[in-house]
Amino acid sequence: MKTFLLLLYLGFFLFFFLFFVPTRATSSIVFATLGRSLYGFDIFATSISSSSSEPELQLTDGVSINYNGFFPSSPSTLLSLIDPSSYTVLTEPIDALIYVTERGGHSTIYVDFFSTSSSPSNRRETIELPIRLQFPLLPAPDGRPSVSMKDRPSLFGDRLIFVSTHEPSHSPRQSWAAVYSTHLPTGVSTRLSPDGIADFSPAVSTSGRWTAVASSGERGWTGEVQELKTDIYIFKTSDASARTLVVRHGGWPCWADDSTIYFHRQSSDGWWSVYRAAITTLGDVPGLVSIDRITPPGFHAFTPAVSATAPELIAVATRRTSSQFRHIELIDVRDGRNAYIEVTRVISPNAHHFNPFFSPDARRIGYHRCRGSQNNGNPPWLLENIKSVSPETFSLFRIDGTFPSFSPDGAQIAYVSFHSVYVVNSDGSNPQEVYSGNAFATAWDWKRKGVIYTSHGPSFAEESTGVDIISITLSEDDDKAEPFIKKLTLGGKNNAFPSPSPDGKWVVFRSGRSGYKNLYIMDSIEGESAGIYQLTEGPWSDTMCNWSPDGEWIAFASDRDNPENGSFSIYLVHPNGTGLRKVVHSGDGGRTNHPWFGPDSNSLVFTSEYAGVSSEPISNPHHYQPAGEIFTVNIDGTEIRRLTHDSYEDGTPTWTSLFLKPSDVVESLQGVTFCNFDDCHWLNLPNQFNDVLNGTIC
Ligand SMILES: *[C@@H]1O[C@H](CO)[C@@H](O)[C@H](O)[C@H]1NC(C)=O
Ligand SMILES: *[C@@H]1O[C@H](CO)[C@@H](O)[C@H](O)[C@H]1NC(C)=O
């Protein structure tokens, strides 16, 4: 009788649990983004009128990263439009800044209002403004911000013009970036880019009548990761009509007046340079009159900005042989003199400065740079919470490192940083270097506690390169004790990407031992000397393998469809070599890599160029593959879902059954060099890098 009652009780409990307890996220996905944790971008402004020595002002608040700003021309009107009741809080004169921010784990557009009269003067160091009022400009109708990338905001009357990636493109490897116009009083948005066409870097003309964009047009994205193959189109801001190609080969347009556009392109002599296009916009069909090159060879100049108030001043970012840093300069183009005036090199010589913009009165210039050590904002996060498209299924994080993997109990994360393997508790505590060597890829044994597999040697190397799989065994009781290292492969023919079987007996890995990279399986404890067999075979590359938690499948990336041109797709094969099938193909020439199984073994997370590039790469720090975004897919190839929307290189994802609370985790490792990220490598100048980069010098 007692047993019966107990069962009944348990039955009720189960019933309640299954049907009434709200489902909670059950897993977490963690991925890497090249350099992003070090950016610390804020928007700054400095006076450029010769009479004033006003210090540099930090305009944004040091939360997350803030960039690609824009000064609206009538801040008071904008404030009364957004929140009439708060109008009286600020004292005139009111200033406002519209900008892109990644606070809250997703990209969105904010406006900050502040009183300029309160900014202190007569001080030499950078001043932080007390931000008085802050509003998101694009609240979603249901209150849940959509997950997408927003970029390059500007204002035309009561309309916000910007780039968004919220609508999928129609084909693989086609960018989702398109230009939209949102009517601020109603929140109603209109797409200005034609269906199926990607547009970047919109700029509204001085009258507001026209908008110029950089567009890859019908051609789409063809895999370029340095200069995008874009042309400049203009169309009417009001309804996107009269869309016309005005300049072939150009990007980042800006308007001096309704018939003058400045833009950048990489010139045939290799130097990025700023050009001026004279156009006619009188009739309904705009046309090109002439193009002049403004900046000469000998240095790079790009991302121009101009103000209608002082159209004789062009602001640009430059890379010159005399500095390793990207700086903002003004070009005075009056009388064809082209005098150059340094803006940021005198204020902060050792920082990269990006994407200048003028205040409406042309007395100040804004830009973004890393806020530096005096920052009033976030330090780097070990785990930065990213808004999940499916919060009921998984939380999503960016880790400050690469190749993350979780211990089976989810308590610890292994990852690679500066080629060493680190282990840290999932709450960010107790970070430790467990292997200092040239390592890449990590995976934990499912059965033996504290055993991590990695590959030792250079990554991105040929079949014959010396790379071997090792196991790292952490000491169980003494975390200060040296881990035990065991080499598992012999002969060093590019043995990499180890992934253990769930029964703890085997490790699958890729090896170049036959002259091609194929998959092999070996004994997990003793290594290949105790047993090895070849799982895949063929004259191509099979790599980045991952064993499913239920033991049934091994997922891997392969270029077997087209070994000549490096197009990688994701495949599955049973550990006994049967059942080979393709899951995701990213499009011809495309790369789809680093598959990792979800805890249910029915889905995969991976990185891919499936969504193309989302902004002009030159407007960002360096990313080798700015098209890399994180996706999930069912193992039958259905339901491809995009998880990240940004213009960075996102890669090496992992997926754990542990649910991590969706909030940021502080970096406790010392020695993280905030602000230490690279400018685009392909802008390198001859005298700085000639020993390393002979082939790529402009
Ligand atoms: C290979 O493994 C799969 C999955 O475990 C199984 O269904 C299949 O029967 C096996 N085939 C052979 C020939 O052993
Ligand atoms: C790769 O090969 C496919 C099929 O042959 C072809 O359509 C595509 O253009 C190639 N891509 C590159 C980048 O060469």
XYZ file of C-alpha atoms and ligand atoms in Angstrom:
726
model
C 0.000 0.000 0.000
C 2.758 2.383 0.950
C 4.634 1.559 -2.241
C 1.506 2.169 -4.264
C 1.020 5.597 -2.678
C 4.602 6.442 -3.267
C 4.315 5.447 -6.931
C 1.127 7.461 -7.281
C 2.874 10.392 -5.721
C 5.848 9.982 -8.008
C 3.510 9.635 -10.953
C 1.824 12.938 -10.143
C 5.171 14.548 -9.659
C 6.408 13.330 -13.024
C 3.187 14.417 -14.667
C 3.575 17.895 -13.242
C 7.210 18.023 -14.115
C 6.640 16.997 -17.722
C 3.645 19.162 -18.448
C 3.600 22.131 -16.141
C 7.138 23.033 -15.222
C 8.188 25.604 -17.804
C 10.961 24.247 -19.996
C 14.284 25.809 -19.211
C 17.333 26.098 -21.349
C 19.225 22.879 -21.003
C 22.533 23.591 -22.641
C 25.120 26.203 -23.552
C 27.075 27.030 -26.702
C 30.447 28.761 -26.421
C 32.436 30.077 -29.382
C 35.543 32.158 -30.099
C 35.842 35.537 -31.847
C 39.231 36.707 -33.007
C 40.351 39.661 -30.847
C 36.870 40.890 -29.998
C 37.242 40.682 -26.201
C 40.039 43.251 -26.393
C 38.237 45.908 -28.438
C 36.751 48.053 -25.655
C 35.479 50.558 -28.240
C 33.968 53.853 -27.169
C 33.132 56.923 -29.183
C 35.225 60.019 -28.584
C 35.087 63.503 -30.018
C 37.576 66.288 -30.241
C 37.394 69.915 -31.288
C 38.920 70.799 -34.631
C 38.400 74.537 -34.590
C 41.801 76.193 -34.404
C 40.728 78.617 -31.689
C 39.923 75.996 -29.075
C 42.076 73.477 -27.256
C 39.158 71.496 -25.942
C 40.210 68.076 -24.664
C 39.054 64.789 -26.144
C 35.619 63.844 -24.807
C 34.527 60.268 -24.212
C 30.939 60.385 -25.415
C 29.798 56.804 -24.757
C 29.662 55.191 -21.369
C 32.191 52.361 -21.452
C 29.556 49.624 -21.377
C 30.217 46.777 -23.846
C 31.518 48.281 -27.099
C 30.170 51.385 -28.832
C 31.083 52.427 -32.359
C 30.079 53.886 -35.743
C 28.581 57.076 -34.336
C 26.598 59.872 -35.909
C 25.694 63.359 -34.603
C 22.054 64.234 -35.439
C 21.649 67.830 -36.595
C 18.808 68.832 -34.276
C 19.149 66.965 -30.967
C 16.340 68.883 -29.245
C 13.844 67.915 -31.943
C 14.968 64.307 -31.715
C 14.623 64.295 -27.930
C 11.129 65.787 -28.075
C 10.253 63.102 -30.610
C 11.531 60.256 -28.445
C 10.610 61.391 -24.955
C 9.030 64.847 -24.634
C 8.697 64.494 -20.858
C 12.425 64.275 -20.244
C 13.184 67.320 -22.333
C 13.527 69.610 -19.318
C 16.099 67.403 -17.589
C 18.861 68.675 -19.819
C 20.114 72.216 -19.996
C 20.707 73.797 -23.373
C 22.676 73.373 -25.492
C 21.757 69.722 -25.923
C 23.995 67.389 -27.837
C 23.147 63.909 -29.053
C 24.990 60.910 -30.392
C 23.485 57.998 -32.305
C 25.689 54.884 -32.313
C 25.906 51.122 -32.556
C 26.308 49.248 -29.294
C 26.638 45.570 -28.371
C 25.414 45.951 -24.766
C 23.070 43.230 -23.604
C 24.767 40.708 -25.888
C 23.339 41.885 -29.180
C 23.946 44.621 -31.705
C 21.544 47.553 -31.615
C 21.322 51.319 -32.106
C 21.154 53.771 -29.210
C 20.951 57.516 -28.820
C 22.490 59.394 -25.881
C 21.562 63.003 -25.038
C 23.742 65.216 -22.891
C 24.294 68.876 -22.118
C 27.450 70.159 -23.730
C 27.549 73.177 -21.419
C 28.406 70.917 -18.491
C 31.578 69.581 -20.052
C 34.564 70.894 -18.129
C 37.290 72.705 -19.997
C 40.940 73.629 -19.432
C 41.975 70.066 -18.774
C 44.289 68.130 -20.941
C 43.192 64.553 -20.344
C 40.185 62.844 -21.820
C 36.947 63.876 -20.175
C 34.085 61.492 -19.577
C 30.713 63.070 -19.947
C 28.026 62.285 -17.445
C 25.497 60.709 -19.812
C 22.153 62.181 -18.965
C 19.644 60.296 -21.092
C 19.987 57.090 -23.073
C 17.445 55.381 -25.337
C 17.466 52.346 -27.604
C 16.207 53.588 -30.966
C 14.901 50.301 -32.279
C 12.812 48.576 -29.629
C 11.169 45.480 -31.052
C 7.340 45.560 -31.027
C 7.052 42.591 -28.653
C 9.703 43.953 -26.336
C 12.172 41.211 -27.251
C 15.079 42.650 -29.171
C 15.640 40.696 -32.350
C 19.014 39.057 -32.802
C 20.682 40.697 -35.781
C 23.531 43.041 -36.598
C 22.784 46.755 -36.829
C 25.253 49.198 -38.355
C 25.937 52.691 -39.767
C 22.975 54.656 -38.376
C 22.045 58.077 -39.702
C 18.985 60.255 -39.442
C 16.760 61.829 -42.074
C 13.919 63.846 -40.512
C 12.130 61.433 -38.197
C 13.565 58.378 -39.962
C 16.521 56.301 -38.882
C 18.495 54.858 -41.820
C 20.721 51.880 -40.975
C 22.021 48.441 -41.943
C 20.435 45.328 -40.472
C 20.942 41.578 -41.006
C 17.568 40.433 -39.671
C 16.222 39.094 -42.992
C 17.895 35.953 -44.360
C 19.254 36.221 -47.876
C 17.938 33.824 -50.483
C 21.112 31.930 -51.177
C 24.093 30.532 -49.289
C 27.129 32.860 -49.046
C 25.021 35.895 -49.838
C 25.247 38.639 -47.172
C 22.132 39.397 -45.118
C 23.158 43.074 -44.750
C 20.543 45.448 -46.161
C 19.524 49.071 -45.600
C 16.310 49.894 -43.759
C 14.469 53.056 -42.795
C 12.538 53.167 -39.521
C 9.918 55.842 -38.882
C 10.780 56.677 -35.259
C 7.345 57.873 -34.046
C 5.635 54.621 -35.159
C 8.555 52.169 -35.242
C 7.489 51.026 -38.721
C 10.451 49.871 -40.833
C 10.818 49.763 -44.605
C 13.477 47.863 -46.491
C 15.308 50.175 -48.900
C 17.622 47.572 -50.445
C 16.049 45.510 -53.225
C 15.025 41.994 -52.297
C 18.023 39.677 -52.483
C 20.618 42.480 -52.751
C 23.158 43.248 -50.005
C 23.957 46.914 -49.300
C 26.586 48.315 -46.915
C 27.650 51.721 -45.545
C 24.588 53.886 -46.311
C 24.933 57.683 -46.369
C 22.065 60.163 -46.664
C 22.738 63.231 -48.826
C 22.776 66.716 -47.343
C 19.247 67.470 -48.578
C 18.110 64.029 -47.442
C 16.717 63.319 -50.872
C 19.270 60.667 -51.831
C 20.964 57.770 -50.096
C 24.227 56.282 -51.349
C 25.289 52.714 -50.526
C 28.147 50.340 -51.300
C 26.562 47.290 -52.894
C 27.749 44.012 -54.319
C 24.645 44.126 -56.516
C 23.559 41.059 -58.483
C 27.093 39.694 -58.314
C 26.745 38.990 -54.581
C 29.652 38.018 -52.364
C 32.391 36.062 -54.084
C 34.475 35.215 -51.020
C 36.513 38.417 -50.727
C 37.640 39.245 -47.174
C 39.749 42.386 -47.673
C 38.228 44.892 -50.058
C 34.630 43.951 -50.830
C 33.780 44.079 -54.519
C 31.229 46.855 -54.212
C 29.926 49.611 -56.441
C 28.198 52.796 -55.318
C 24.491 53.055 -55.978
C 22.197 55.927 -55.092
C 18.438 55.897 -54.627
C 15.742 58.150 -53.189
C 15.724 57.991 -49.401
C 11.930 58.275 -49.248
C 11.008 55.167 -51.247
C 14.241 53.630 -52.614
C 13.168 54.506 -56.159
C 15.504 55.632 -58.952
C 18.203 53.229 -57.748
C 21.177 53.853 -60.033
C 24.769 52.648 -60.223
C 26.898 55.804 -60.181
C 30.449 54.595 -59.406
C 31.938 51.232 -60.293
C 34.424 50.013 -57.684
C 33.994 52.009 -54.502
C 32.820 51.833 -50.910
C 31.979 53.969 -47.846
C 30.282 56.869 -49.686
C 29.638 60.244 -48.028
C 28.079 63.423 -49.414
C 29.576 66.933 -49.508
C 26.420 68.190 -51.233
C 23.725 66.602 -53.376
C 26.060 66.315 -56.345
C 29.372 65.409 -54.690
C 30.221 62.040 -53.175
C 33.520 61.047 -51.579
C 34.354 57.329 -51.316
C 37.295 54.969 -50.935
C 38.710 52.192 -53.075
C 41.956 50.282 -53.273
C 43.704 51.907 -56.227
C 45.467 49.923 -58.929
C 48.820 50.957 -57.366
C 47.790 49.108 -54.178
C 47.096 52.116 -51.948
C 43.680 52.636 -50.426
C 42.705 56.139 -51.493
C 39.870 58.596 -51.243
C 38.117 59.731 -54.425
C 35.564 62.373 -55.290
C 32.690 61.697 -57.679
C 30.716 64.517 -59.239
C 27.212 63.341 -60.039
C 24.012 64.798 -61.420
C 20.875 64.316 -59.358
C 18.669 66.940 -60.941
C 16.514 64.668 -63.034
C 15.094 61.417 -61.816
C 17.939 59.406 -63.254
C 21.181 60.256 -61.458
C 24.402 60.085 -63.417
C 28.158 60.226 -63.011
C 30.020 63.264 -64.310
C 33.622 62.676 -63.227
C 35.881 60.973 -60.667
C 39.048 62.490 -59.124
C 41.563 60.846 -56.856
C 42.087 62.975 -53.738
C 44.781 61.144 -51.753
C 48.040 60.227 -53.496
C 49.970 56.937 -53.395
C 52.408 56.513 -50.496
C 49.932 56.034 -47.658
C 46.515 54.468 -47.165
C 43.465 56.717 -46.678
C 39.953 55.345 -46.270
C 36.515 55.657 -44.592
C 35.991 59.326 -45.578
C 33.488 61.646 -43.889
C 32.427 65.133 -44.839
C 30.129 67.803 -43.423
C 27.711 69.993 -45.355
C 28.749 72.933 -43.150
C 32.424 72.712 -44.095
C 32.533 70.670 -47.304
C 36.137 71.683 -47.896
C 37.251 69.430 -45.016
C 37.413 65.677 -45.586
C 37.987 63.472 -42.553
C 39.715 60.165 -43.243
C 41.419 57.329 -41.412
C 45.000 56.765 -42.563
C 47.782 54.245 -42.272
C 51.133 55.924 -42.848
C 54.658 54.526 -42.792
C 55.421 56.838 -39.859
C 52.952 55.062 -37.538
C 51.825 51.510 -36.882
C 48.429 52.885 -35.947
C 45.327 53.919 -37.798
C 44.749 57.647 -37.247
C 42.155 60.243 -38.116
C 43.291 63.163 -40.290
C 41.586 66.053 -42.005
C 42.236 66.990 -45.600
C 41.626 70.620 -46.465
C 40.753 70.469 -50.164
C 40.305 74.209 -50.699
C 41.969 75.466 -53.907
C 43.200 71.937 -54.614
C 45.869 72.395 -51.930
C 45.042 69.199 -50.067
C 46.658 70.153 -46.755
C 46.698 67.345 -44.157
C 45.890 68.067 -40.507
C 46.555 65.406 -37.876
C 43.726 64.918 -35.384
C 44.260 61.836 -33.225
C 48.004 61.264 -33.425
C 48.591 64.244 -31.145
C 46.012 62.995 -28.606
C 46.528 59.226 -28.439
C 49.396 58.196 -30.714
C 49.357 54.505 -29.827
C 45.778 53.532 -30.562
C 43.823 52.652 -33.687
C 41.086 55.174 -34.490
C 38.165 54.226 -36.681
C 35.464 55.675 -38.924
C 35.402 59.478 -38.374
C 32.254 61.625 -38.494
C 31.617 65.371 -38.145
C 29.376 67.301 -35.805
C 26.697 69.278 -37.713
C 28.595 72.545 -37.152
C 31.835 70.861 -38.306
C 33.642 72.070 -35.179
C 34.136 68.614 -33.760
C 35.124 65.295 -35.101
C 33.991 61.975 -33.682
C 35.537 58.491 -34.066
C 35.855 55.326 -32.040
C 38.889 53.778 -30.409
C 39.594 51.399 -27.549
C 38.892 53.240 -24.291
C 42.216 52.083 -22.876
C 43.342 51.327 -19.371
C 41.685 54.362 -17.824
C 38.433 52.787 -18.933
C 35.373 53.362 -16.921
C 33.742 50.341 -18.448
C 33.935 46.586 -18.670
C 37.205 44.734 -18.449
C 37.491 41.819 -20.877
C 35.022 39.058 -20.110
C 36.095 35.429 -20.005
C 32.572 34.609 -21.176
C 30.536 37.364 -22.792
C 26.850 36.520 -22.823
C 25.391 36.765 -26.335
C 21.640 36.976 -26.877
C 20.403 33.524 -27.826
C 17.944 33.047 -30.707
C 16.576 30.131 -28.716
C 16.947 30.945 -25.007
C 14.702 27.994 -24.158
C 17.266 25.625 -25.749
C 20.677 27.113 -25.020
C 22.526 30.090 -23.635
C 25.260 31.520 -25.854
C 28.704 32.895 -24.960
C 31.801 34.291 -26.600
C 34.970 33.119 -24.822
C 38.197 35.099 -24.608
C 40.239 32.316 -26.225
C 39.827 29.680 -28.942
C 38.859 25.984 -29.160
C 36.785 25.835 -25.965
C 35.473 22.501 -24.635
C 33.661 21.566 -21.424
C 34.490 18.810 -18.954
C 31.669 16.196 -18.996
C 30.194 17.599 -15.746
C 30.312 21.129 -17.217
C 32.308 22.425 -14.267
C 35.439 23.310 -16.227
C 36.327 24.744 -19.608
C 39.532 24.049 -21.508
C 40.550 26.536 -24.173
C 43.558 27.749 -26.120
C 45.056 31.191 -25.653
C 48.282 32.332 -27.300
C 48.913 28.682 -28.285
C 48.772 27.379 -24.680
C 46.003 25.255 -23.178
C 44.180 26.724 -20.181
C 41.599 25.258 -17.832
C 39.195 27.481 -15.904
C 36.115 26.819 -13.806
C 32.910 27.664 -15.687
C 32.289 30.533 -13.257
C 35.589 32.091 -14.326
C 37.536 31.154 -11.209
C 40.895 29.405 -10.925
C 42.317 29.866 -14.431
C 45.443 27.782 -15.061
C 47.810 27.168 -17.902
C 47.956 23.358 -18.173
C 50.070 23.051 -21.317
C 52.432 25.663 -22.679
C 53.334 24.679 -26.174
C 52.087 25.157 -29.667
C 48.610 23.665 -29.107
C 45.249 23.838 -30.878
C 41.866 22.124 -30.387
C 40.719 20.693 -27.029
C 38.353 17.867 -25.988
C 37.732 16.168 -22.607
C 37.602 12.442 -22.001
C 34.032 11.382 -21.093
C 35.066 8.730 -18.539
C 38.474 9.560 -17.084
C 38.295 12.669 -14.948
C 40.620 15.560 -15.805
C 41.892 14.155 -19.113
C 42.076 16.627 -22.014
C 43.173 15.855 -25.571
C 44.857 18.435 -27.775
C 47.151 18.624 -30.802
C 50.692 19.913 -30.463
C 52.236 21.716 -33.444
C 51.356 24.461 -35.909
C 47.777 24.813 -37.145
C 46.856 25.477 -40.812
C 49.807 23.336 -41.916
C 50.507 20.774 -44.622
C 49.993 17.004 -44.377
C 53.648 16.294 -43.514
C 53.971 18.940 -40.767
C 54.998 17.743 -37.303
C 51.775 17.764 -35.304
C 50.917 15.108 -32.708
C 48.003 14.322 -30.425
C 48.709 14.432 -26.701
C 46.626 13.801 -23.617
C 46.937 16.103 -20.620
C 45.961 14.519 -17.296
C 45.258 17.053 -14.557
C 46.193 16.064 -11.008
C 43.016 15.127 -9.125
C 43.838 16.492 -5.689
C 46.462 19.137 -6.279
C 45.696 21.726 -8.912
C 49.178 23.173 -8.539
C 50.794 19.881 -9.550
C 52.206 19.565 -13.070
C 49.745 17.777 -15.370
C 50.870 14.450 -16.846
C 51.476 14.704 -20.606
C 51.306 11.666 -22.899
C 51.998 11.640 -26.632
C 49.437 9.425 -28.380
C 50.406 9.554 -32.065
C 53.752 8.651 -33.599
C 55.594 10.142 -36.507
C 54.115 13.620 -36.421
C 52.320 13.731 -39.786
C 49.789 16.410 -38.918
C 47.754 14.433 -36.359
C 45.141 16.846 -34.989
C 41.579 17.554 -33.804
C 41.209 14.656 -31.334
C 37.678 13.774 -30.144
C 37.090 10.876 -27.724
C 34.303 8.268 -27.928
C 31.694 8.455 -25.139
C 32.758 5.024 -23.794
C 36.221 6.459 -23.209
C 37.972 3.800 -25.304
C 38.806 5.564 -28.568
C 39.879 8.876 -30.027
C 39.049 9.983 -33.571
C 41.479 12.434 -35.186
C 42.689 13.580 -38.570
C 46.106 12.677 -39.863
C 48.136 13.533 -42.962
C 50.132 10.270 -42.794
C 48.920 8.947 -46.153
C 49.738 12.194 -47.932
C 46.127 13.328 -47.526
C 44.264 14.398 -44.415
C 41.850 11.609 -43.493
C 40.241 10.401 -40.263
C 41.671 7.668 -38.027
C 40.593 6.094 -34.746
C 43.078 5.005 -32.072
C 43.211 3.737 -28.509
C 42.491 6.638 -26.150
C 44.830 5.637 -23.329
C 47.905 4.182 -24.998
C 47.510 5.884 -28.362
C 48.182 4.465 -31.821
C 50.753 1.939 -30.581
C 47.869 0.047 -28.941
C 45.541 0.112 -31.948
C 44.616 2.325 -34.873
C 42.365 2.071 -37.928
C 41.627 4.367 -40.822
C 38.039 5.639 -40.900
C 37.984 7.692 -44.126
C 40.197 7.506 -47.175
C 40.597 9.611 -50.290
C 42.653 12.299 -52.026
C 41.132 15.238 -50.173
C 40.984 16.709 -46.600
C 38.767 15.299 -43.842
C 39.287 17.228 -40.614
C 37.811 18.849 -37.448
C 36.081 15.675 -36.279
C 33.671 15.391 -33.337
C 32.178 12.198 -31.830
C 28.476 12.368 -30.885
C 27.584 11.934 -27.177
C 25.437 8.869 -28.045
C 28.391 7.279 -29.851
C 26.537 6.794 -33.147
C 28.167 9.398 -35.374
C 31.361 11.246 -36.106
C 30.871 14.679 -37.688
C 33.691 16.260 -39.682
C 34.503 18.923 -42.253
C 35.673 17.829 -45.687
C 36.503 19.309 -49.077
C 35.945 15.908 -50.796
C 33.296 17.384 -53.097
C 35.804 19.729 -54.600
C 39.321 19.224 -53.211
C 40.844 21.683 -55.664
C 39.181 24.860 -54.467
C 38.904 24.389 -50.716
C 35.139 24.257 -50.397
C 34.413 22.590 -47.029
C 31.114 20.914 -46.140
C 30.037 19.024 -43.030
C 29.649 15.233 -43.188
C 28.627 12.442 -40.843
C 29.933 8.891 -40.726
C 29.325 6.029 -38.282
C 32.422 5.057 -36.269
C 32.430 1.730 -38.175
C 32.783 3.616 -41.459
C 29.218 3.156 -42.755
C 26.448 5.692 -43.326
C 28.532 8.530 -44.802
C 26.386 11.528 -45.638
C 26.627 15.279 -46.188
C 24.807 17.540 -43.707
C 25.616 21.136 -44.705
C 27.133 22.593 -47.813
C 27.872 26.310 -47.553
C 27.783 27.051 -51.280
C 30.423 26.742 -53.999
C 33.842 27.675 -52.705
C 32.353 28.173 -49.240
C 33.674 27.006 -45.915
C 31.615 25.226 -43.320
C 33.794 23.980 -40.499
C 34.276 22.949 -36.847
C 31.125 20.850 -36.272
C 30.339 19.960 -32.632
C 27.405 17.832 -31.503
C 24.653 19.113 -29.262
C 23.971 17.119 -26.083
C 21.032 15.305 -27.771
C 23.289 14.095 -30.612
C 20.597 15.249 -33.058
C 21.997 18.666 -33.858
C 25.338 20.281 -34.617
C 26.801 23.706 -34.017
C 29.343 24.856 -36.620
C 31.000 27.900 -38.160
C 30.343 28.968 -41.731
C 30.493 31.688 -44.346
C 26.880 30.832 -45.122
C 25.791 34.458 -44.462
C 28.620 36.252 -46.263
C 30.328 39.390 -44.904
C 28.162 41.877 -42.972
C 30.155 45.117 -43.311
C 33.159 46.517 -45.154
C 36.127 44.716 -43.500
C 38.282 47.876 -43.678
C 35.970 49.555 -41.152
C 36.984 46.952 -38.523
C 40.161 45.578 -36.931
C 41.751 42.515 -38.522
C 39.777 39.317 -39.096
C 41.151 36.572 -41.317
C 37.652 35.326 -42.093
C 35.178 38.124 -41.294
C 32.424 35.966 -42.826
C 32.628 33.350 -40.039
C 29.334 33.076 -38.135
C 27.977 30.386 -35.806
C 25.035 28.223 -36.921
C 23.180 25.117 -35.770
C 21.610 22.417 -37.938
C 19.756 19.141 -37.349
C 21.909 16.157 -38.302
C 19.476 15.387 -41.134
C 20.456 18.763 -42.646
C 17.194 20.557 -41.817
C 16.695 23.776 -39.848
C 19.881 25.750 -40.400
C 19.793 28.492 -37.778
C 22.082 31.523 -37.574
C 23.202 32.251 -33.986
C 25.633 35.150 -34.423
C 25.262 38.367 -36.396
C 28.424 40.448 -36.554
C 31.257 41.446 -38.849
C 33.877 39.511 -36.861
C 35.448 36.103 -37.304
C 33.422 33.729 -35.108
C 34.612 30.133 -34.914
C 35.476 26.953 -32.969
C 32.122 26.477 -31.194
C 31.395 23.861 -28.518
C 28.105 22.708 -26.999
C 27.636 21.397 -23.452
C 24.625 19.945 -21.661
C 25.349 22.304 -18.776
C 23.057 25.322 -18.682
C 25.105 28.422 -17.898
C 23.114 31.376 -16.627
C 23.006 33.966 -19.433
C 25.232 36.611 -17.868
C 28.807 37.746 -18.406
C 31.655 35.996 -16.563
C 34.607 38.162 -15.550
C 38.104 37.338 -16.750
C 40.287 36.607 -13.731
C 43.448 35.734 -15.618
C 46.085 38.430 -15.192
C 47.999 39.800 -18.117
C 45.162 40.224 -20.567
C 46.213 43.128 -22.760
C 43.095 45.208 -23.244
C 43.166 47.200 -26.502
C 45.931 45.042 -27.961
C 44.355 43.972 -31.245
C 45.624 44.157 -34.812
C 44.689 46.529 -37.579
C 43.921 44.838 -40.916
C 47.081 42.913 -41.810
C 46.596 43.645 -45.468
C 47.158 47.369 -44.742
C 50.686 46.612 -43.576
C 53.218 49.069 -44.847
C 56.551 48.159 -46.425
C 58.932 49.467 -43.779
C 57.161 47.837 -40.859
C 56.672 44.270 -41.930
C 58.873 43.638 -44.958
C 60.653 40.699 -43.370
C 57.462 38.738 -42.730
C 55.055 39.697 -45.400
C 56.943 40.000 -48.631
C 54.116 38.700 -50.724
C 51.354 40.900 -49.405
C 52.919 44.338 -49.425
C 50.992 46.952 -51.271
C 27.718 0.376 -38.176
O 27.248 1.203 -37.137
C 25.892 1.607 -37.259
C 25.578 2.590 -36.148
O 25.954 2.123 -34.920
C 25.017 0.381 -37.243
O 23.667 0.752 -37.376
C 25.407 -0.543 -38.366
O 24.665 -1.751 -38.290
C 26.886 -0.892 -38.299
N 27.262 -1.617 -39.502
C 28.102 -2.637 -39.476
C 28.376 -3.285 -40.783
O 28.604 -3.026 -38.444
C 34.732 25.801 -56.656
O 34.243 24.771 -57.468
C 32.893 24.912 -57.856
C 32.442 23.673 -58.570
O 33.394 23.267 -59.516
C 32.764 26.172 -58.694
O 31.444 26.358 -59.086
C 33.238 27.341 -57.859
O 33.195 28.525 -58.622
C 34.623 27.118 -57.344
N 34.938 28.181 -56.406
C 36.126 28.769 -56.348
C 36.287 29.811 -55.275
O 37.023 28.492 -57.104
